[in-house]
Each structure stands twice: as C-alpha cells, then as structure tokens.
PDB file of C-alpha atoms in Angstrom:
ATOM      1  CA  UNK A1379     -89.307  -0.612 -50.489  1.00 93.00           C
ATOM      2  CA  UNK A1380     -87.630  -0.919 -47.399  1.00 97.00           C
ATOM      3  CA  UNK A1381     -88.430   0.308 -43.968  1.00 98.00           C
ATOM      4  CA  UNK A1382     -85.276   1.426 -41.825  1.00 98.00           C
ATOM      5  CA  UNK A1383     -85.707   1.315 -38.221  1.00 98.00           C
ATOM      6  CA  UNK A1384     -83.083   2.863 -36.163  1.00 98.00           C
ATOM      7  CA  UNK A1385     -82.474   3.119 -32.243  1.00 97.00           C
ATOM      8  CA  UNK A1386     -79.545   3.859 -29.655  1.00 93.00           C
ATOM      9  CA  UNK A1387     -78.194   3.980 -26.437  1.00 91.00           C
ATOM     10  CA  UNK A1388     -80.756   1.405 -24.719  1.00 92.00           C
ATOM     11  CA  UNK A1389     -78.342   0.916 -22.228  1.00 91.00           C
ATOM     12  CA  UNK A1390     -80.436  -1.718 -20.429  1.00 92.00           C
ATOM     13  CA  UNK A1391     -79.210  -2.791 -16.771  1.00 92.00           C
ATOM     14  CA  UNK A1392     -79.526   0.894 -16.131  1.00 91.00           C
ATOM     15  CA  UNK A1393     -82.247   1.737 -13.543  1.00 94.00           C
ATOM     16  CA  UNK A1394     -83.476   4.656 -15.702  1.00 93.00           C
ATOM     17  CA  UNK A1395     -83.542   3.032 -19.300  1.00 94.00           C
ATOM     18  CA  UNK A1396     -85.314  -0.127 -20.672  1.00 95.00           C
ATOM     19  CA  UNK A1397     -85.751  -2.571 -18.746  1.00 95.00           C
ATOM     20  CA  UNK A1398     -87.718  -6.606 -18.829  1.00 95.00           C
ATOM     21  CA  UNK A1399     -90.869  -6.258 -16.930  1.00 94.00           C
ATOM     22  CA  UNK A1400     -89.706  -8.428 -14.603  1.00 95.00           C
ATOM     23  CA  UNK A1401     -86.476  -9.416 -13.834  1.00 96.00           C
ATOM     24  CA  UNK A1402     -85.375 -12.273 -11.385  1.00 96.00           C
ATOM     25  CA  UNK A1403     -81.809 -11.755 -10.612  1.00 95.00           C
ATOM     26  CA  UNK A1404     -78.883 -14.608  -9.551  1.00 94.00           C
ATOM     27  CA  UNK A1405     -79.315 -13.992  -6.421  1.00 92.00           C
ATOM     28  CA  UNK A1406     -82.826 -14.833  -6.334  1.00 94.00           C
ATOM     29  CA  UNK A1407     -84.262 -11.539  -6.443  1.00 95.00           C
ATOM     30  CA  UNK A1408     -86.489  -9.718  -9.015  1.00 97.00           C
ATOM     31  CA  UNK A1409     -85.747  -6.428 -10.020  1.00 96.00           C
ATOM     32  CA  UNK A1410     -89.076  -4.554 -10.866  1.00 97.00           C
ATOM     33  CA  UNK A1411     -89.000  -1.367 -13.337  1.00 97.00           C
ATOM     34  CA  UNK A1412     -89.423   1.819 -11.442  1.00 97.00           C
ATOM     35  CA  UNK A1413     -92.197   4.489 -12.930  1.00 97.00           C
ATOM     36  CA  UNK A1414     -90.198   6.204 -15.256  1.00 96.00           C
ATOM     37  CA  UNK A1415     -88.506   2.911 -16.508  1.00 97.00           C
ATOM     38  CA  UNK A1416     -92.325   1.885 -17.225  1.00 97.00           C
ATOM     39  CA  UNK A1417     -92.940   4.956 -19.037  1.00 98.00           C
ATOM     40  CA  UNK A1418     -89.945   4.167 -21.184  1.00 97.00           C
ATOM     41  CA  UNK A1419     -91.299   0.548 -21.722  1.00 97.00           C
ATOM     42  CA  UNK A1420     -94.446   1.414 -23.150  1.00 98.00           C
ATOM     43  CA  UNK A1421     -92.759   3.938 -25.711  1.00 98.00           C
ATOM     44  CA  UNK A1422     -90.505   1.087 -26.557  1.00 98.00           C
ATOM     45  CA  UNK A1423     -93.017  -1.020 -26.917  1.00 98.00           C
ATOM     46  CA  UNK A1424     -95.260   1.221 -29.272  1.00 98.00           C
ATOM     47  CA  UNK A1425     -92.561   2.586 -31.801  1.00 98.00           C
ATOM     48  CA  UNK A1426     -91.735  -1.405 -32.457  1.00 98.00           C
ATOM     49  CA  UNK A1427     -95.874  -1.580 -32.950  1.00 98.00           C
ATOM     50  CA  UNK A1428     -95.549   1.231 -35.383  1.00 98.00           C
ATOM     51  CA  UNK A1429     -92.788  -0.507 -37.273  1.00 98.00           C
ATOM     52  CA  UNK A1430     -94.531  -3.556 -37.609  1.00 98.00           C
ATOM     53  CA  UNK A1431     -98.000  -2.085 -38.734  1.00 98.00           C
ATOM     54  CA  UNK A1432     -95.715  -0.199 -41.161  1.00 98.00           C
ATOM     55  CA  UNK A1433     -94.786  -3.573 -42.440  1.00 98.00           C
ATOM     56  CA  UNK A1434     -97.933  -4.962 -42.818  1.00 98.00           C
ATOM     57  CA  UNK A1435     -98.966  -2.355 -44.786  1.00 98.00           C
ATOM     58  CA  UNK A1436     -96.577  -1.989 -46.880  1.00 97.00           C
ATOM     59  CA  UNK A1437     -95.134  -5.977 -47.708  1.00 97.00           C
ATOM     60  CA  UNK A1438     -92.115  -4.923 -47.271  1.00 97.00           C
ATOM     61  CA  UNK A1439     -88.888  -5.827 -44.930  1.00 98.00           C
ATOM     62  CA  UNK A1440     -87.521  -4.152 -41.741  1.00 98.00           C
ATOM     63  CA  UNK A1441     -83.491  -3.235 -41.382  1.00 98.00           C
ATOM     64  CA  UNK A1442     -83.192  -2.388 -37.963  1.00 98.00           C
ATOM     65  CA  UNK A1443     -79.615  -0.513 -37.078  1.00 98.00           C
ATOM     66  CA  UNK A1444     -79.214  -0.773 -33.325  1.00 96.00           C
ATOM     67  CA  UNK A1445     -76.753   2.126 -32.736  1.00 94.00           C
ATOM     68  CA  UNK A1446     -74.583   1.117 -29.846  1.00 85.00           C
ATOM     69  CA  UNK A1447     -75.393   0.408 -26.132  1.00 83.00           C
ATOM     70  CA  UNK A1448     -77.718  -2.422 -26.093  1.00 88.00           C
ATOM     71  CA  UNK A1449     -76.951  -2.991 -22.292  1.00 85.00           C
ATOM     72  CA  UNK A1450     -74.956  -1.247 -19.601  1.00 83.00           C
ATOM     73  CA  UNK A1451     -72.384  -2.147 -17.064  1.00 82.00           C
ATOM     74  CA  UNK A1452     -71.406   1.298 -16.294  1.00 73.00           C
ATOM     75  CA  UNK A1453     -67.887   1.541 -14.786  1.00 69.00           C
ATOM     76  CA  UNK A1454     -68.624   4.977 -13.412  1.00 70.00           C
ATOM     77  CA  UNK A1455     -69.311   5.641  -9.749  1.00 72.00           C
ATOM     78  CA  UNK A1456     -73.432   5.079  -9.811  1.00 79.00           C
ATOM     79  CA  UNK A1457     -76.041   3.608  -8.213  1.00 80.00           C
ATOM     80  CA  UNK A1458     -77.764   3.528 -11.237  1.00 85.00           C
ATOM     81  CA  UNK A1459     -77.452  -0.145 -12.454  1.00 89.00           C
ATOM     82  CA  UNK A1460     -79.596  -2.771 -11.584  1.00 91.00           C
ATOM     83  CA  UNK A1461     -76.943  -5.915 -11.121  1.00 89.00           C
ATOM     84  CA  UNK A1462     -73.210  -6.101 -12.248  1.00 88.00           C
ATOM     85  CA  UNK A1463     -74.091 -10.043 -12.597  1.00 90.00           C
ATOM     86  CA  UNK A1464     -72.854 -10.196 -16.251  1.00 90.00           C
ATOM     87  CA  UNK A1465     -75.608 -13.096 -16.627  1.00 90.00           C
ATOM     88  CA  UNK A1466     -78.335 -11.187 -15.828  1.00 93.00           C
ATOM     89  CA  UNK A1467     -77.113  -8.220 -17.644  1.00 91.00           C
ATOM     90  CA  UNK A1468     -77.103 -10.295 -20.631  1.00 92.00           C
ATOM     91  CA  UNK A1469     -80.926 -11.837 -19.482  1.00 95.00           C
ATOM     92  CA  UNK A1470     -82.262  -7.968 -19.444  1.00 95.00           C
ATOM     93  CA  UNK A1471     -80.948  -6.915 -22.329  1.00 95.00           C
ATOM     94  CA  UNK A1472     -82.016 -10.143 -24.719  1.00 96.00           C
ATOM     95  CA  UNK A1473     -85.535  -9.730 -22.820  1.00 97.00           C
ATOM     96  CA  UNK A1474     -85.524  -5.617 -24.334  1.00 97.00           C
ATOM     97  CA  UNK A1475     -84.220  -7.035 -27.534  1.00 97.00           C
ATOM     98  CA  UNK A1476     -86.929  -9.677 -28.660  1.00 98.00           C
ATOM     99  CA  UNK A1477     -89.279  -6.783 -30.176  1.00 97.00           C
ATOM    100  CA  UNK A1478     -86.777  -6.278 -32.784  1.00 98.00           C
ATOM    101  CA  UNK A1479     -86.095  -9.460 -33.359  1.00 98.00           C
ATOM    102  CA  UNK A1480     -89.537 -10.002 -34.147  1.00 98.00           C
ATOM    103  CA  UNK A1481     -90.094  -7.335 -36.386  1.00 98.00           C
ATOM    104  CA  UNK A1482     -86.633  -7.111 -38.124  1.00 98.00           C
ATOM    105  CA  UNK A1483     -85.724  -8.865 -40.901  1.00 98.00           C
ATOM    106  CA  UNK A1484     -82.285  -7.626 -40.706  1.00 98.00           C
ATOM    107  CA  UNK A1485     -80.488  -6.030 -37.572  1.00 98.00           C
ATOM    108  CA  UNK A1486     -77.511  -4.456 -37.857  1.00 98.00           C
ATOM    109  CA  UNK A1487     -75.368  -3.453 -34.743  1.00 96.00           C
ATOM    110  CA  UNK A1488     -72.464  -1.160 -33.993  1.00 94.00           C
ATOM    111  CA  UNK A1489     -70.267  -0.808 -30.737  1.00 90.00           C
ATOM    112  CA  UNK A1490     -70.479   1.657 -27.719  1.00 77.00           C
ATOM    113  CA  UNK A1491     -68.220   3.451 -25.249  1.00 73.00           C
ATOM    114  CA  UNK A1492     -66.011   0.883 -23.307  1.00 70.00           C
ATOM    115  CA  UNK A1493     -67.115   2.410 -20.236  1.00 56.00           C
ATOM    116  CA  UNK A1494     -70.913   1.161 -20.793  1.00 60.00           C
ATOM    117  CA  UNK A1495     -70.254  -1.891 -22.735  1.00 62.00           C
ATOM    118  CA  UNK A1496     -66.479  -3.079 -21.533  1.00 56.00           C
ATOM    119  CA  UNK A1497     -63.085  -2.766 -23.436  1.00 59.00           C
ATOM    120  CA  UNK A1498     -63.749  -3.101 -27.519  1.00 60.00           C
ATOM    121  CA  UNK A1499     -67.645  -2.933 -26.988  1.00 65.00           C
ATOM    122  CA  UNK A1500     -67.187  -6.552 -25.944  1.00 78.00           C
ATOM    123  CA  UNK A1501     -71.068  -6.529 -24.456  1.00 84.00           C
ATOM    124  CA  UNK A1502     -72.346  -5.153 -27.794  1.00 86.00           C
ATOM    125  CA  UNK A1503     -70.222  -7.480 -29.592  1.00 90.00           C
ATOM    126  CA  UNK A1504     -71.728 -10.935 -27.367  1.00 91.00           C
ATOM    127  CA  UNK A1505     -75.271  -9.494 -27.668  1.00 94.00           C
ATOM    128  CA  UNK A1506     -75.613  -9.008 -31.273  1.00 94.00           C
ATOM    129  CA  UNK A1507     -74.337 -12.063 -31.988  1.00 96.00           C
ATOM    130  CA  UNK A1508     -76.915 -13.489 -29.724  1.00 96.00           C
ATOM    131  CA  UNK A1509     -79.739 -11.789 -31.728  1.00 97.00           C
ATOM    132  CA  UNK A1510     -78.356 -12.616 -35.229  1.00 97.00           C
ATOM    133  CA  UNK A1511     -77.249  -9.219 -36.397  1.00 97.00           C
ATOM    134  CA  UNK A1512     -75.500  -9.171 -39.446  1.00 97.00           C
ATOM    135  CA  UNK A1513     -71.827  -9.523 -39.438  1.00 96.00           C
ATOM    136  CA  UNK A1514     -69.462  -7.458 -41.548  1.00 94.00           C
ATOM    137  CA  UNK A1515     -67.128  -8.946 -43.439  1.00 93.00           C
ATOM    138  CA  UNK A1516     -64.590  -9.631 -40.887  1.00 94.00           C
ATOM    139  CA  UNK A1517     -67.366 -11.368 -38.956  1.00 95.00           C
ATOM    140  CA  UNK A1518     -67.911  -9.014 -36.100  1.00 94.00           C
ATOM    141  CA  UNK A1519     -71.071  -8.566 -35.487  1.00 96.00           C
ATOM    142  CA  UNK A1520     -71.357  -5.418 -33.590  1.00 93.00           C
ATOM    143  CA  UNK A1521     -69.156  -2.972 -35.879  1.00 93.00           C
ATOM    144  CA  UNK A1522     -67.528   0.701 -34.948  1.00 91.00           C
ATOM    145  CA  UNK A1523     -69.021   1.785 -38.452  1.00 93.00           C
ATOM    146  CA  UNK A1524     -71.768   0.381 -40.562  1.00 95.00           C
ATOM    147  CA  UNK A1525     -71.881   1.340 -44.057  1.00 95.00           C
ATOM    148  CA  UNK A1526     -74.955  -0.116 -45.730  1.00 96.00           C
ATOM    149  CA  UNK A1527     -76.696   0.873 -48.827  1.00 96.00           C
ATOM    150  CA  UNK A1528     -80.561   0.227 -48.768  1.00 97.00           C
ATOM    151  CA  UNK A1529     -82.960   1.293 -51.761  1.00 96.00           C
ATOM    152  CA  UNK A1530     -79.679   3.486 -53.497  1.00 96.00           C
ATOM    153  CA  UNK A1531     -79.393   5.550 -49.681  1.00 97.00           C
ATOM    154  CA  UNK A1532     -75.769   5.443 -48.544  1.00 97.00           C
ATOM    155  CA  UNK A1533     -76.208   4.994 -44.749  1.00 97.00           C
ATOM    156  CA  UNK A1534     -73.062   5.980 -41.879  1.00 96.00           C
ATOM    157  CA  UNK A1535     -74.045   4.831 -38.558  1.00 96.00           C
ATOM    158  CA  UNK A1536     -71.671   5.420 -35.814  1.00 92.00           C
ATOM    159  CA  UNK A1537     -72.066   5.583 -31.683  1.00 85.00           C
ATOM    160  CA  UNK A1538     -69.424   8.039 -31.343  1.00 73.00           C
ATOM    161  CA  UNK A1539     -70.282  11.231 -32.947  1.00 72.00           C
ATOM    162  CA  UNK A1540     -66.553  12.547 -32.694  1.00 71.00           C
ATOM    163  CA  UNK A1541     -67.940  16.203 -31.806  1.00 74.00           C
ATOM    164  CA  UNK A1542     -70.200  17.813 -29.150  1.00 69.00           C
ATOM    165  CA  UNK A1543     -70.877  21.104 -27.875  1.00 70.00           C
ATOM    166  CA  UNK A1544     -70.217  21.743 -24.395  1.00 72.00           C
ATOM    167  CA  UNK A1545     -70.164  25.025 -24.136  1.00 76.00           C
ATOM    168  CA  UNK A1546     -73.196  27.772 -24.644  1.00 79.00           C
ATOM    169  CA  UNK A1547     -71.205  29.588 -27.330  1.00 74.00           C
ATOM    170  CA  UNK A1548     -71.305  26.438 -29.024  1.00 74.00           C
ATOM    171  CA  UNK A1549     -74.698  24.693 -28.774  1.00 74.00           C
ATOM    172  CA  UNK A1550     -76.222  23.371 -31.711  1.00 74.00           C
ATOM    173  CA  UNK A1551     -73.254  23.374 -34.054  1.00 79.00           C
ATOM    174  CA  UNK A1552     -72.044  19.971 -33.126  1.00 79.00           C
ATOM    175  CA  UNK A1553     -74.184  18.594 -35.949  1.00 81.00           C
ATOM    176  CA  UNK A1554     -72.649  21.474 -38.322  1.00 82.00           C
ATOM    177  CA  UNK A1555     -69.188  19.887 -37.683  1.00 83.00           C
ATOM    178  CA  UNK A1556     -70.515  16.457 -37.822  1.00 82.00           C
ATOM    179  CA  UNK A1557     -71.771  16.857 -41.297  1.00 86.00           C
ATOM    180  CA  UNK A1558     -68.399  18.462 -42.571  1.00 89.00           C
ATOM    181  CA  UNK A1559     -65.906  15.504 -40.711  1.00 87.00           C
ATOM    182  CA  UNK A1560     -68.512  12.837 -42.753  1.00 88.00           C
ATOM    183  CA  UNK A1561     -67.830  14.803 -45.577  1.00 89.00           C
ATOM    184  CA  UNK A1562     -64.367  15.364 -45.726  1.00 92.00           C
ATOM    185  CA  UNK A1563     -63.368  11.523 -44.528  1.00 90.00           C
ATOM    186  CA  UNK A1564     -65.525  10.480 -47.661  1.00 93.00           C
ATOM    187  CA  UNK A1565     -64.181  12.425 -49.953  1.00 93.00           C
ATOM    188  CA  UNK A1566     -60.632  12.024 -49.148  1.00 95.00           C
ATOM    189  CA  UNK A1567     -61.069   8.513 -49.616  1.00 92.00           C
ATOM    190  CA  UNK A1568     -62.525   9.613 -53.334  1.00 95.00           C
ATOM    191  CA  UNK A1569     -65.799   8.155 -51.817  1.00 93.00           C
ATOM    192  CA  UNK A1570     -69.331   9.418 -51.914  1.00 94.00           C
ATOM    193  CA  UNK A1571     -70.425  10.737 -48.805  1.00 95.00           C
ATOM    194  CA  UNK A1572     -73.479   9.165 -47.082  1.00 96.00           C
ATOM    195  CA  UNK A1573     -77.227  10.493 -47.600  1.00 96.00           C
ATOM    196  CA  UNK A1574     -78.175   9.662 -43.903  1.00 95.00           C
ATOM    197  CA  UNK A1575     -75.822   9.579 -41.167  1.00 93.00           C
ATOM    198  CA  UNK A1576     -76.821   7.984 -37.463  1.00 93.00           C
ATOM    199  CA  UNK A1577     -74.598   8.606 -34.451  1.00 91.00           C
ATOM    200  CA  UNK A1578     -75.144   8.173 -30.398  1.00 85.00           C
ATOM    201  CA  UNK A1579     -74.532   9.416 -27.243  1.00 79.00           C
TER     202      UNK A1579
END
C-alpha cells in the first residue's frame, strides 16, 4: 500500500498563500502572515497531520507529487508578494516545504508558469532539488510531466491543464476536454492512458 499525497500552486512569497510563520527578510525586516495567510497555515498544517497519521496507521510510505508553484515571484503588476529578494523567496518557500519533507518518503515535483516561477520553471526546478525530489531520467528534478506508476495506477500530473473555461456557456466542461486531450495523446502514442490525472492552475 501506498499513500499518494498531492498538492499545487503554493505559490509561497505571495501575501495571500502559504507563508513561514515568521519571516525575517534581507533587509532586516520580518514579514508576519496576515489573517487569511494564517488561516491557510493551519489547513496546511493539518492535511500534512492527516497524511502522517495515515501513515502510522497504515506502515506504509508517502509519494508526495507537488504540482507546480512551490514559490512565487510574480512578474505581474501586484502588490501581492512579500519580497522579490530571490534569497528570501527561496527561505519562505523551504520553511512551507519541511512538512512534506517530513512526511514524504518520496516527492515528486513538476514545473509552473514562467510568470510565477521564472523562464523554464527555473524556481521550481532550484527548489525541488533543494528538497530531494526525485529526478527523472534526464535529471531534472522539477519535470513539465510526471508519469509514475504506484500500486498498478498510471498517474499524469501536469501544472498546465491545456484547457479552461472562460466563458459561462462553457463552465464546467474544461475537465470534459481535459479527459479526452489525456486520452487521445495516450493513445496515439499506442500508450495506455492514465487512471488519475493531476493538473494546476
């Protein structure tokens, strides 16, 4: 038995998402999570409590997929970031990240939008590393697409979903479309498609 943890978009360094309890910036500040970022915290903190009694209960190990956007440098016009010191971007997000480390026996992390994470998910790519997530067989090790097969289930995780609905006409049938682009890029590659599929955004 295996227990399969999955989470996305944490996009930490954001002033509403996860964020260290404390955080003492460069400049010799400390950035202090706001209400709803403390809210946030405490659900974080209690789904990786879940996971672990899971694990205790059942002897068994923890894959953890971390699906894109472990921290955020946003390059949008916002207020919304707490420093665009790359240091303590880095220092927030490993802070976030030792709950899974501690409970995981094996994370596995994929790549975000460049405009959260920099140009080829570069952030991702320096953070997972950081945290020992497994690399692929080119040895990146924060991938565009995980493929992993755990207990006989084919798993697809992804950050980009490659389909929304933006429209009311529309709503709801992103996941429809979803399903059938998974399907068809399997089985043109004479491939079995994937029991569980994970995406972002």
């Amino acid at each position: 038995m295996v227990i399969l943890a999955v989470v996305s978009d944490l996009h930490t360094n954001s002033t509403v998402a996860l964020s260290p309890d404390s955080l003492d910036l460069d400049d010799g500040g400390t950035y202090t999570p706001s209400k709803l970022q403390t809210w946030i915290n405490e659900r974080w903190g209690e789904y990786w409590q879940a996971v672990a009694d899971l694990k205790d209960h059942h002897k068994c190990d923890v894959v953890t997929i971390i699906n894109g956007e472990l921290a955020d440098d946003n390059y949008h016009a916002t207020t919304q970031l707490i420093t665009k010191h790359k240091g303590d971007q880095a220092k927030a997000a490993l802070a976030v990240l030792e709950l899974p480390q501690l409970v995981s026996d094996r994370i596995i992390c994929t790549r975000g939008t460049e405009a959260h994470v920099g140009m080829n998910g570069g952030i991702n790519e320096a953070l997972a590393r950081a945290i020992g997530a497994e690399p692929d067989s080119e040895g990146h090790y924060a991938r565009w697409n995980a493929r992993v097969v755990l207990e006989g289930v084919r798993i697809d995780a992804a950050h980009h979903p490659g389909t929304s609905s933006r429209r009311p006409w529309t709503r709801g049938a992103a996941a429809n479309r979803l399903a059938q682009m998974v399907i068809d890029r399997y089985t043109r590659r004479r491939m079995l498609p994937p029991d569980l599929v994970f995406r972002g955004h």
